[in-house]
PDB file of C-alpha atoms in Angstrom:
ATOM      1  CA  ASN O   1      54.727  23.285-180.234  1.00 66.00           C
ATOM      2  CA  ALA O   2      54.670  19.877-181.662  1.00 79.00           C
ATOM      3  CA  GLY O   3      58.498  19.189-180.955  1.00 94.00           C
ATOM      4  CA  VAL O   4      59.606  15.926-182.376  1.00 96.00           C
ATOM      5  CA  THR O   5      56.852  13.961-184.135  1.00 97.00           C
ATOM      6  CA  GLN O   6      57.162  10.345-185.216  1.00 97.00           C
ATOM      7  CA  THR O   7      54.980   8.261-187.268  1.00 97.00           C
ATOM      8  CA  PRO O   8      53.677   5.630-187.228  1.00 97.00           C
ATOM      9  CA  LYS O   9      53.273   4.928-183.408  1.00 96.00           C
ATOM     10  CA  PHE O  10      53.049   1.140-184.119  1.00 97.00           C
ATOM     11  CA  GLN O  11      53.918  -0.971-187.126  1.00 97.00           C
ATOM     12  CA  VAL O  12      53.978  -4.735-187.930  1.00 97.00           C
ATOM     13  CA  LEU O  13      56.135  -6.012-190.808  1.00 97.00           C
ATOM     14  CA  LYS O  14      56.951  -9.363-192.223  1.00 97.00           C
ATOM     15  CA  THR O  15      60.536 -10.396-192.818  1.00 98.00           C
ATOM     16  CA  GLY O  16      61.934  -8.878-195.928  1.00 97.00           C
ATOM     17  CA  GLN O  17      59.489  -6.058-196.183  1.00 97.00           C
ATOM     18  CA  SER O  18      60.649  -2.498-196.381  1.00 96.00           C
ATOM     19  CA  MET O  19      59.233   0.617-194.729  1.00 96.00           C
ATOM     20  CA  THR O  20      60.302   4.024-193.650  1.00 98.00           C
ATOM     21  CA  LEU O  21      59.793   5.415-190.079  1.00 98.00           C
ATOM     22  CA  GLN O  22      59.145   9.128-190.312  1.00 98.00           C
ATOM     23  CA  CYS O  23      60.480  11.862-188.016  1.00 98.00           C
ATOM     24  CA  ALA O  24      59.831  15.505-188.073  1.00 98.00           C
ATOM     25  CA  GLN O  25      60.793  18.409-185.728  1.00 97.00           C
ATOM     26  CA  ASP O  26      59.570  22.113-185.747  1.00 96.00           C
ATOM     27  CA  MET O  27      62.261  23.661-183.617  1.00 94.00           C
ATOM     28  CA  ASN O  28      64.722  24.388-186.454  1.00 93.00           C
ATOM     29  CA  HIS O  29      67.188  21.912-184.882  1.00 94.00           C
ATOM     30  CA  GLU O  30      70.154  21.176-186.851  1.00 94.00           C
ATOM     31  CA  TYR O  31      71.142  17.952-185.160  1.00 95.00           C
ATOM     32  CA  MET O  32      68.932  14.985-185.477  1.00 96.00           C
ATOM     33  CA  SER O  33      69.420  11.328-184.648  1.00 97.00           C
ATOM     34  CA  TRP O  34      67.810   7.790-184.485  1.00 98.00           C
ATOM     35  CA  TYR O  35      68.096   5.410-181.599  1.00 97.00           C
ATOM     36  CA  ARG O  36      66.582   1.991-180.966  1.00 97.00           C
ATOM     37  CA  GLN O  37      65.570   0.788-177.428  1.00 95.00           C
ATOM     38  CA  ASP O  38      65.585  -2.954-176.631  1.00 94.00           C
ATOM     39  CA  PRO O  39      64.734  -4.358-173.234  1.00 88.00           C
ATOM     40  CA  GLY O  40      67.794  -4.477-170.928  1.00 86.00           C
ATOM     41  CA  MET O  41      69.978  -2.817-173.574  1.00 88.00           C
ATOM     42  CA  GLY O  42      69.297   0.999-173.111  1.00 90.00           C
ATOM     43  CA  LEU O  43      69.305   3.096-176.149  1.00 94.00           C
ATOM     44  CA  ARG O  44      71.773   2.633-178.945  1.00 95.00           C
ATOM     45  CA  LEU O  45      72.520   5.289-181.719  1.00 96.00           C
ATOM     46  CA  ILE O  46      71.603   4.197-185.299  1.00 97.00           C
ATOM     47  CA  HIS O  47      72.413   7.226-187.356  1.00 97.00           C
ATOM     48  CA  TYR O  48      72.524  10.836-186.865  1.00 97.00           C
ATOM     49  CA  SER O  49      72.774  14.163-188.933  1.00 96.00           C
ATOM     50  CA  VAL O  50      74.136  17.618-188.181  1.00 94.00           C
ATOM     51  CA  GLY O  51      72.359  19.287-190.953  1.00 94.00           C
ATOM     52  CA  ALA O  52      70.506  18.850-194.226  1.00 95.00           C
ATOM     53  CA  GLY O  53      72.664  16.810-196.651  1.00 96.00           C
ATOM     54  CA  ILE O  54      74.856  15.440-193.831  1.00 96.00           C
ATOM     55  CA  THR O  55      74.424  12.134-192.158  1.00 97.00           C
ATOM     56  CA  ASP O  56      76.728   9.646-190.499  1.00 96.00           C
ATOM     57  CA  GLN O  57      76.556   6.239-188.637  1.00 96.00           C
ATOM     58  CA  GLY O  58      76.149   5.569-185.144  1.00 95.00           C
ATOM     59  CA  GLU O  59      76.655   2.426-183.086  1.00 93.00           C
ATOM     60  CA  VAL O  60      74.346   0.093-184.788  1.00 96.00           C
ATOM     61  CA  PRO O  61      73.773   1.234-188.380  1.00 97.00           C
ATOM     62  CA  ASN O  62      73.681  -2.037-190.179  1.00 96.00           C
ATOM     63  CA  GLY O  63      70.278  -2.656-191.926  1.00 96.00           C
ATOM     64  CA  TYR O  64      69.263   0.889-191.822  1.00 98.00           C
ATOM     65  CA  ASN O  65      69.561   3.934-194.127  1.00 97.00           C
ATOM     66  CA  VAL O  66      68.889   7.638-193.608  1.00 98.00           C
ATOM     67  CA  SER O  67      68.702  10.745-195.575  1.00 96.00           C
ATOM     68  CA  ARG O  68      68.399  14.477-194.599  1.00 97.00           C
ATOM     69  CA  SER O  69      66.904  16.542-197.402  1.00 97.00           C
ATOM     70  CA  THR O  70      65.437  19.168-195.146  1.00 97.00           C
ATOM     71  CA  THR O  71      66.125  20.482-191.598  1.00 96.00           C
ATOM     72  CA  GLU O  72      62.823  19.383-190.534  1.00 97.00           C
ATOM     73  CA  ASP O  73      62.639  15.758-191.548  1.00 98.00           C
ATOM     74  CA  PHE O  74      65.037  12.691-190.816  1.00 98.00           C
ATOM     75  CA  PRO O  75      63.345   9.523-192.087  1.00 98.00           C
ATOM     76  CA  LEU O  76      64.720   6.039-191.057  1.00 98.00           C
ATOM     77  CA  ARG O  77      64.465   3.261-193.922  1.00 98.00           C
ATOM     78  CA  LEU O  78      64.466  -0.509-193.380  1.00 97.00           C
ATOM     79  CA  LEU O  79      65.139  -1.932-196.751  1.00 92.00           C
ATOM     80  CA  SER O  80      64.660  -5.633-195.783  1.00 96.00           C
ATOM     81  CA  ALA O  81      63.258  -6.009-192.300  1.00 96.00           C
ATOM     82  CA  ALA O  82      64.550  -8.743-190.078  1.00 97.00           C
ATOM     83  CA  PRO O  83      63.211 -10.078-186.646  1.00 97.00           C
ATOM     84  CA  SER O  84      66.254  -8.582-185.037  1.00 96.00           C
ATOM     85  CA  GLN O  85      64.915  -5.253-185.958  1.00 97.00           C
ATOM     86  CA  THR O  86      62.016  -5.688-183.718  1.00 98.00           C
ATOM     87  CA  SER O  87      62.406  -2.636-181.246  1.00 97.00           C
ATOM     88  CA  VAL O  88      61.192   0.761-180.193  1.00 97.00           C
ATOM     89  CA  TYR O  89      62.844   3.574-182.374  1.00 98.00           C
ATOM     90  CA  PHE O  90      63.197   6.953-180.984  1.00 97.00           C
ATOM     91  CA  CYS O  91      64.110  10.148-183.042  1.00 97.00           C
ATOM     92  CA  ALA O  92      65.801  12.975-181.243  1.00 96.00           C
ATOM     93  CA  SER O  93      66.962  16.454-182.111  1.00 96.00           C
ATOM     94  CA  SER O  94      68.829  19.335-180.396  1.00 94.00           C
ATOM     95  CA  TYR O  95      69.790  22.846-181.050  1.00 90.00           C
ATOM     96  CA  GLY O  96      72.632  23.551-183.376  1.00 78.00           C
ATOM     97  CA  THR O  97      74.817  20.822-184.663  1.00 75.00           C
ATOM     98  CA  GLY O  98      74.709  19.117-181.354  1.00 70.00           C
ATOM     99  CA  SER O  99      75.890  20.479-178.103  1.00 78.00           C
ATOM    100  CA  TYR O 100      76.412  19.264-174.654  1.00 83.00           C
ATOM    101  CA  ASN O 101      74.641  22.300-173.437  1.00 83.00           C
ATOM    102  CA  SER O 102      71.607  21.640-175.399  1.00 87.00           C
ATOM    103  CA  PRO O 103      69.261  18.594-174.255  1.00 90.00           C
ATOM    104  CA  LEU O 104      68.180  16.032-176.747  1.00 93.00           C
ATOM    105  CA  HIS O 105      64.406  16.349-177.524  1.00 95.00           C
ATOM    106  CA  PHE O 106      62.731  12.981-178.123  1.00 96.00           C
ATOM    107  CA  GLY O 107      59.773  11.822-179.981  1.00 96.00           C
ATOM    108  CA  ASN O 108      57.339   9.317-178.488  1.00 95.00           C
ATOM    109  CA  GLY O 109      58.756   6.358-180.431  1.00 96.00           C
ATOM    110  CA  THR O 110      57.484   3.868-182.924  1.00 97.00           C
ATOM    111  CA  ARG O 111      57.179   0.433-181.759  1.00 97.00           C
ATOM    112  CA  LEU O 112      58.081  -2.092-184.679  1.00 98.00           C
ATOM    113  CA  THR O 113      57.529  -5.735-184.764  1.00 97.00           C
ATOM    114  CA  VAL O 114      59.060  -7.930-187.497  1.00 97.00           C
ATOM    115  CA  THR O 115      57.667 -11.461-187.759  1.00 97.00           C
TER     116      THR O 115
ATOM    117  CA  ALA Z   1      85.716   4.478-175.542  1.00 70.00           C
ATOM    118  CA  GLN Z   2      83.567   5.829-173.011  1.00 80.00           C
ATOM    119  CA  SER Z   3      80.862   3.690-171.301  1.00 87.00           C
ATOM    120  CA  VAL Z   4      78.210   3.790-168.545  1.00 93.00           C
ATOM    121  CA  THR Z   5      77.154   1.173-166.148  1.00 95.00           C
ATOM    122  CA  GLN Z   6      73.927   1.329-164.099  1.00 96.00           C
ATOM    123  CA  LEU Z   7      74.293  -1.054-161.298  1.00 91.00           C
ATOM    124  CA  ASP Z   8      70.572  -1.672-160.633  1.00 95.00           C
ATOM    125  CA  SER Z   9      68.096  -2.677-163.124  1.00 95.00           C
ATOM    126  CA  GLN Z  10      64.960  -2.222-160.942  1.00 96.00           C
ATOM    127  CA  VAL Z  11      64.680  -0.123-157.714  1.00 98.00           C
ATOM    128  CA  PRO Z  12      61.420  -0.491-155.654  1.00 97.00           C
ATOM    129  CA  VAL Z  13      60.860   2.089-153.058  1.00 97.00           C
ATOM    130  CA  PHE Z  14      57.835   3.424-151.041  1.00 97.00           C
ATOM    131  CA  GLU Z  15      56.394   6.739-151.503  1.00 97.00           C
ATOM    132  CA  GLU Z  16      58.374   9.587-149.482  1.00 97.00           C
ATOM    133  CA  ALA Z  17      61.451   7.431-149.080  1.00 98.00           C
ATOM    134  CA  PRO Z  18      64.882   8.530-150.373  1.00 98.00           C
ATOM    135  CA  VAL Z  19      66.209   6.899-153.348  1.00 98.00           C
ATOM    136  CA  GLU Z  20      69.571   6.596-155.113  1.00 98.00           C
ATOM    137  CA  LEU Z  21      70.114   5.319-158.568  1.00 98.00           C
ATOM    138  CA  ARG Z  22      73.769   4.291-159.329  1.00 98.00           C
ATOM    139  CA  CYS Z  23      75.830   4.994-162.337  1.00 97.00           C
ATOM    140  CA  ASN Z  24      79.492   4.433-162.907  1.00 95.00           C
ATOM    141  CA  TYR Z  25      81.316   5.646-166.028  1.00 93.00           C
ATOM    142  CA  SER Z  26      84.551   5.004-167.727  1.00 89.00           C
ATOM    143  CA  SER Z  27      86.228   7.650-169.790  1.00 73.00           C
ATOM    144  CA  SER Z  28      89.823   8.508-170.632  1.00 66.00           C
ATOM    145  CA  VAL Z  29      88.875  12.112-172.007  1.00 68.00           C
ATOM    146  CA  SER Z  30      86.967  15.069-170.548  1.00 68.00           C
ATOM    147  CA  VAL Z  31      83.928  13.883-168.524  1.00 84.00           C
ATOM    148  CA  TYR Z  32      80.355  14.942-169.342  1.00 91.00           C
ATOM    149  CA  LEU Z  33      77.636  13.116-167.771  1.00 93.00           C
ATOM    150  CA  PHE Z  34      73.859  13.037-168.202  1.00 95.00           C
ATOM    151  CA  TRP Z  35      70.693  11.516-166.573  1.00 97.00           C
ATOM    152  CA  TYR Z  36      67.600  11.185-168.680  1.00 97.00           C
ATOM    153  CA  VAL Z  37      64.040   9.994-167.550  1.00 97.00           C
ATOM    154  CA  GLN Z  38      61.583   8.070-169.554  1.00 96.00           C
ATOM    155  CA  TYR Z  39      58.066   7.989-168.297  1.00 95.00           C
ATOM    156  CA  PRO Z  40      55.807   5.215-169.545  1.00 91.00           C
ATOM    157  CA  ASN Z  41      55.076   5.300-173.255  1.00 87.00           C
ATOM    158  CA  GLN Z  42      57.016   8.459-173.868  1.00 90.00           C
ATOM    159  CA  GLY Z  43      60.397   9.556-175.151  1.00 91.00           C
ATOM    160  CA  LEU Z  44      63.248  10.561-172.819  1.00 94.00           C
ATOM    161  CA  GLN Z  45      63.792  14.057-171.381  1.00 95.00           C
ATOM    162  CA  LEU Z  46      66.795  15.446-169.699  1.00 95.00           C
ATOM    163  CA  LEU Z  47      66.874  15.420-165.929  1.00 97.00           C
ATOM    164  CA  LEU Z  48      70.262  16.929-165.358  1.00 96.00           C
ATOM    165  CA  LYS Z  49      73.844  17.063-166.666  1.00 95.00           C
ATOM    166  CA  TYR Z  50      77.409  17.667-165.500  1.00 94.00           C
ATOM    167  CA  LEU Z  51      79.672  19.450-167.787  1.00 91.00           C
ATOM    168  CA  SER Z  52      82.135  21.276-165.471  1.00 86.00           C
ATOM    169  CA  GLY Z  53      82.258  23.222-162.094  1.00 87.00           C
ATOM    170  CA  SER Z  54      80.264  22.227-159.039  1.00 89.00           C
ATOM    171  CA  THR Z  55      80.193  18.448-158.487  1.00 91.00           C
ATOM    172  CA  LEU Z  56      76.729  18.593-157.000  1.00 96.00           C
ATOM    173  CA  VAL Z  57      74.210  19.061-159.936  1.00 96.00           C
ATOM    174  CA  LYS Z  58      70.565  19.858-159.379  1.00 96.00           C
ATOM    175  CA  GLY Z  59      67.931  18.866-162.073  1.00 95.00           C
ATOM    176  CA  ILE Z  60      64.278  19.002-162.500  1.00 94.00           C
ATOM    177  CA  ASN Z  61      61.530  17.449-160.187  1.00 93.00           C
ATOM    178  CA  GLY Z  62      63.879  17.648-157.113  1.00 96.00           C
ATOM    179  CA  PHE Z  63      66.593  15.370-158.316  1.00 97.00           C
ATOM    180  CA  GLU Z  64      70.308  15.905-157.899  1.00 97.00           C
ATOM    181  CA  ALA Z  65      73.461  14.021-158.755  1.00 98.00           C
ATOM    182  CA  GLU Z  66      76.988  14.090-157.598  1.00 96.00           C
ATOM    183  CA  PHE Z  67      80.055  13.777-159.884  1.00 95.00           C
ATOM    184  CA  ASN Z  68      82.736  11.743-157.956  1.00 94.00           C
ATOM    185  CA  LYS Z  69      85.963  11.545-159.975  1.00 91.00           C
ATOM    186  CA  SER Z  70      87.822   9.359-157.706  1.00 91.00           C
ATOM    187  CA  GLN Z  71      85.020   6.656-157.660  1.00 92.00           C
ATOM    188  CA  THR Z  72      83.979   7.389-161.407  1.00 93.00           C
ATOM    189  CA  SER Z  73      80.494   7.628-160.274  1.00 95.00           C
ATOM    190  CA  PHE Z  74      77.509   9.891-161.026  1.00 96.00           C
ATOM    191  CA  HIS Z  75      74.762   8.701-158.693  1.00 97.00           C
ATOM    192  CA  LEU Z  76      71.289  10.222-158.994  1.00 98.00           C
ATOM    193  CA  ARG Z  77      69.364  11.034-155.651  1.00 98.00           C
ATOM    194  CA  LYS Z  78      66.030  12.264-154.418  1.00 98.00           C
ATOM    195  CA  PRO Z  79      65.298  12.854-150.771  1.00 97.00           C
ATOM    196  CA  SER Z  80      61.628  11.980-150.933  1.00 98.00           C
ATOM    197  CA  VAL Z  81      60.071  10.402-154.042  1.00 98.00           C
ATOM    198  CA  HIS Z  82      56.477  10.522-155.297  1.00 97.00           C
ATOM    199  CA  ILE Z  83      54.452   8.168-157.119  1.00 97.00           C
ATOM    200  CA  SER Z  84      54.813  10.265-160.102  1.00 96.00           C
ATOM    201  CA  ASP Z  85      58.551   9.563-160.098  1.00 97.00           C
ATOM    202  CA  THR Z  86      57.907   5.987-161.316  1.00 97.00           C
ATOM    203  CA  ALA Z  87      59.735   5.903-164.509  1.00 97.00           C
ATOM    204  CA  GLU Z  88      62.891   4.549-166.161  1.00 96.00           C
ATOM    205  CA  TYR Z  89      66.112   6.386-165.611  1.00 97.00           C
ATOM    206  CA  PHE Z  90      69.183   6.362-168.019  1.00 97.00           C
ATOM    207  CA  CYS Z  91      72.691   7.491-167.363  1.00 96.00           C
ATOM    208  CA  ALA Z  92      74.597   8.648-170.451  1.00 94.00           C
ATOM    209  CA  VAL Z  93      77.885   9.771-171.737  1.00 92.00           C
ATOM    210  CA  PRO Z  94      78.993  11.244-175.006  1.00 88.00           C
ATOM    211  CA  TYR Z  95      79.601   8.849-177.802  1.00 87.00           C
ATOM    212  CA  GLY Z  96      81.689  10.995-180.264  1.00 83.00           C
ATOM    213  CA  GLY Z  97      81.305  12.197-183.794  1.00 79.00           C
ATOM    214  CA  SER Z  98      78.915  14.983-182.636  1.00 84.00           C
ATOM    215  CA  GLN Z  99      78.183  16.503-179.260  1.00 84.00           C
ATOM    216  CA  GLY Z 100      74.564  15.416-179.668  1.00 86.00           C
ATOM    217  CA  ASN Z 101      75.593  11.729-179.699  1.00 92.00           C
ATOM    218  CA  LEU Z 102      75.202   9.898-176.404  1.00 92.00           C
ATOM    219  CA  ILE Z 103      75.816   6.383-175.151  1.00 92.00           C
ATOM    220  CA  PHE Z 104      73.202   5.334-172.667  1.00 94.00           C
ATOM    221  CA  GLY Z 105      73.317   2.843-169.911  1.00 95.00           C
ATOM    222  CA  LYS Z 106      70.831  -0.074-169.715  1.00 95.00           C
ATOM    223  CA  GLY Z 107      68.450   1.918-167.398  1.00 96.00           C
ATOM    224  CA  THR Z 108      67.097   1.608-163.978  1.00 97.00           C
ATOM    225  CA  LYS Z 109      63.311   1.176-163.529  1.00 96.00           C
ATOM    226  CA  LEU Z 110      62.103   3.053-160.349  1.00 98.00           C
ATOM    227  CA  SER Z 111      58.846   1.797-159.063  1.00 97.00           C
ATOM    228  CA  VAL Z 112      57.260   4.082-156.319  1.00 97.00           C
ATOM    229  CA  LYS Z 113      54.880   2.236-154.311  1.00 96.00           C
ATOM    230  CA  PRO Z 114      52.255   3.841-151.953  1.00 95.00           C
TER     231      PRO Z 114
END
């Protein structure tokens, strides 16, 4: 099983450039989410989705867009990258529409640097 | 709003010694608590969770945690650590909006030395 797959693993952007971080899962999970991890800050929720066509904001949504056209894919878009978006980004999914009984399955992360 | 505080950013320990990683929470609603582990260059994986019932929760890799309502704590313990336990450990509580959303603490880096 591939689980949660994130691409690319590393990316360097210049300020103002746009890009899409890809996330795909093959476990038929309805719930998917994006977190960013910064040193000393833990992980913070950016956006989440409880099914195809349904997305909502988390703690730190500004500067990011998401969409969910299929159950498998949940891309994260940076429309105009800023140095403050330098971070490691994690995609996660879980069974159903999200349940405390079901663990989050994380991808291995995308390390983004904005110069 | 719910939140968690991890009291130690780094914990060095020798192999086969016991370890305790501390987590305090604040919550005005039902308490659900989680510990996740992140090995180097990987995503997080669930160690254990408290939803209800017994206050002593056992997880994977020999870890356990005790829910203490009076002290609002959920400390993680292991009686004898291995080199392979070197990782970063995160305590988490629900964020809201969906039962999949979590708020994570800032993490504790456990470094096990030979």
